[in-house]
């Protein structure tokens, strides 16, 4: 997910939920921490063929449907 999408979603959430911890500065910091700490883990699982990527920039219903389909596929 791009930093711009993350900033947009956090600012929208702040408006809806009135959260004090949602700001552009915090969004950038969270994104930087994600890139530093999570990206190596993702790389490992991709190389091991143990990762399925779901596009988090789609509509929430599309994301939820995709995840549900993946879970059902694992259940067999």
mmCIF file of C-alpha atoms in Angstrom:
data_model
loop_
_atom_site.group_PDB
_atom_site.id
_atom_site.type_symbol
_atom_site.label_atom_id
_atom_site.label_comp_id
_atom_site.label_asym_id
_atom_site.label_seq_id
_atom_site.Cartn_x
_atom_site.Cartn_y
_atom_site.Cartn_z
ATOM 1 C CA UNK A 1 0.000 0.000 0.000
ATOM 2 C CA UNK A 2 1.345 3.407 -0.870
ATOM 3 C CA UNK A 3 2.150 6.077 1.680
ATOM 4 C CA UNK A 4 -0.353 8.436 0.048
ATOM 5 C CA UNK A 5 -3.199 5.928 0.478
ATOM 6 C CA UNK A 6 -2.192 5.365 4.105
ATOM 7 C CA UNK A 7 -2.172 9.102 4.825
ATOM 8 C CA UNK A 8 -5.572 9.503 3.173
ATOM 9 C CA UNK A 9 -7.127 6.641 5.132
ATOM 10 C CA UNK A 10 -5.719 7.789 8.467
ATOM 11 C CA UNK A 11 -6.937 11.337 7.943
ATOM 12 C CA UNK A 12 -10.394 10.027 6.973
ATOM 13 C CA UNK A 13 -10.425 7.808 10.052
ATOM 14 C CA UNK A 14 -9.473 10.778 12.216
ATOM 15 C CA UNK A 15 -12.466 12.700 10.902
ATOM 16 C CA UNK A 16 -14.840 9.782 11.481
ATOM 17 C CA UNK A 17 -13.500 8.558 14.811
ATOM 18 C CA UNK A 18 -11.923 11.743 16.217
ATOM 19 C CA UNK A 19 -8.743 9.899 17.132
ATOM 20 C CA UNK A 20 -5.964 12.030 18.575
ATOM 21 C CA UNK A 21 -3.274 9.573 17.436
ATOM 22 C CA UNK A 22 -4.135 9.914 13.740
ATOM 23 C CA UNK A 23 -2.056 12.524 11.967
ATOM 24 C CA UNK A 24 0.021 12.698 8.826
ATOM 25 C CA UNK A 25 3.209 12.724 10.904
ATOM 26 C CA UNK A 26 2.185 9.535 12.698
ATOM 27 C CA UNK A 27 1.119 7.945 9.404
ATOM 28 C CA UNK A 28 4.562 8.582 7.923
ATOM 29 C CA UNK A 29 6.274 7.209 11.038
ATOM 30 C CA UNK A 30 4.122 4.059 10.982
ATOM 31 C CA UNK A 31 4.872 3.566 7.284
ATOM 32 C CA UNK A 32 8.619 3.960 7.853
ATOM 33 C CA UNK A 33 8.504 1.450 10.730
ATOM 34 C CA UNK A 34 6.561 -0.930 8.506
ATOM 35 C CA UNK A 35 9.126 -0.689 5.724
ATOM 36 C CA UNK A 36 12.015 -1.204 8.125
ATOM 37 C CA UNK A 37 10.573 -4.025 10.245
ATOM 38 C CA UNK A 38 7.979 -5.837 8.179
ATOM 39 C CA UNK A 39 9.380 -5.695 4.661
ATOM 40 C CA UNK A 40 12.154 -8.254 5.410
ATOM 41 C CA UNK A 41 9.556 -10.661 6.810
ATOM 42 C CA UNK A 42 7.407 -10.259 3.707
ATOM 43 C CA UNK A 43 10.426 -10.876 1.501
ATOM 44 C CA UNK A 44 11.207 -14.105 3.374
ATOM 45 C CA UNK A 45 7.671 -15.457 3.039
ATOM 46 C CA UNK A 46 7.493 -14.481 -0.644
ATOM 47 C CA UNK A 47 10.731 -16.327 -1.349
ATOM 48 C CA UNK A 48 9.367 -19.347 0.540
ATOM 49 C CA UNK A 49 6.099 -19.278 -1.459
ATOM 50 C CA UNK A 50 4.187 -18.898 1.796
ATOM 51 C CA UNK A 51 2.636 -15.497 1.121
ATOM 52 C CA UNK A 52 -0.444 -14.446 -0.761
ATOM 53 C CA UNK A 53 -0.697 -10.713 -1.343
ATOM 54 C CA UNK A 54 -4.057 -8.976 -1.075
ATOM 55 C CA UNK A 55 -4.293 -5.502 -2.580
ATOM 56 C CA UNK A 56 -5.098 -3.288 0.401
ATOM 57 C CA UNK A 57 -5.894 -0.307 -1.817
ATOM 58 C CA UNK A 58 -9.172 -1.797 -3.044
ATOM 59 C CA UNK A 59 -12.576 -1.279 -1.441
ATOM 60 C CA UNK A 60 -13.006 -2.818 1.994
ATOM 61 C CA UNK A 61 -15.621 -5.259 0.711
ATOM 62 C CA UNK A 62 -13.276 -6.460 -2.058
ATOM 63 C CA UNK A 63 -10.446 -6.935 0.442
ATOM 64 C CA UNK A 64 -12.706 -8.802 2.846
ATOM 65 C CA UNK A 65 -14.058 -11.042 0.066
ATOM 66 C CA UNK A 66 -10.546 -11.867 -1.136
ATOM 67 C CA UNK A 67 -9.374 -12.756 2.371
ATOM 68 C CA UNK A 68 -12.487 -14.880 2.956
ATOM 69 C CA UNK A 69 -11.862 -16.711 -0.333
ATOM 70 C CA UNK A 70 -8.259 -17.385 0.672
ATOM 71 C CA UNK A 71 -9.307 -18.746 4.056
ATOM 72 C CA UNK A 72 -11.904 -20.990 2.449
ATOM 73 C CA UNK A 73 -9.227 -22.241 0.039
ATOM 74 C CA UNK A 74 -6.973 -23.198 2.945
ATOM 75 C CA UNK A 75 -9.789 -25.034 4.662
ATOM 76 C CA UNK A 76 -10.140 -27.120 1.498
#
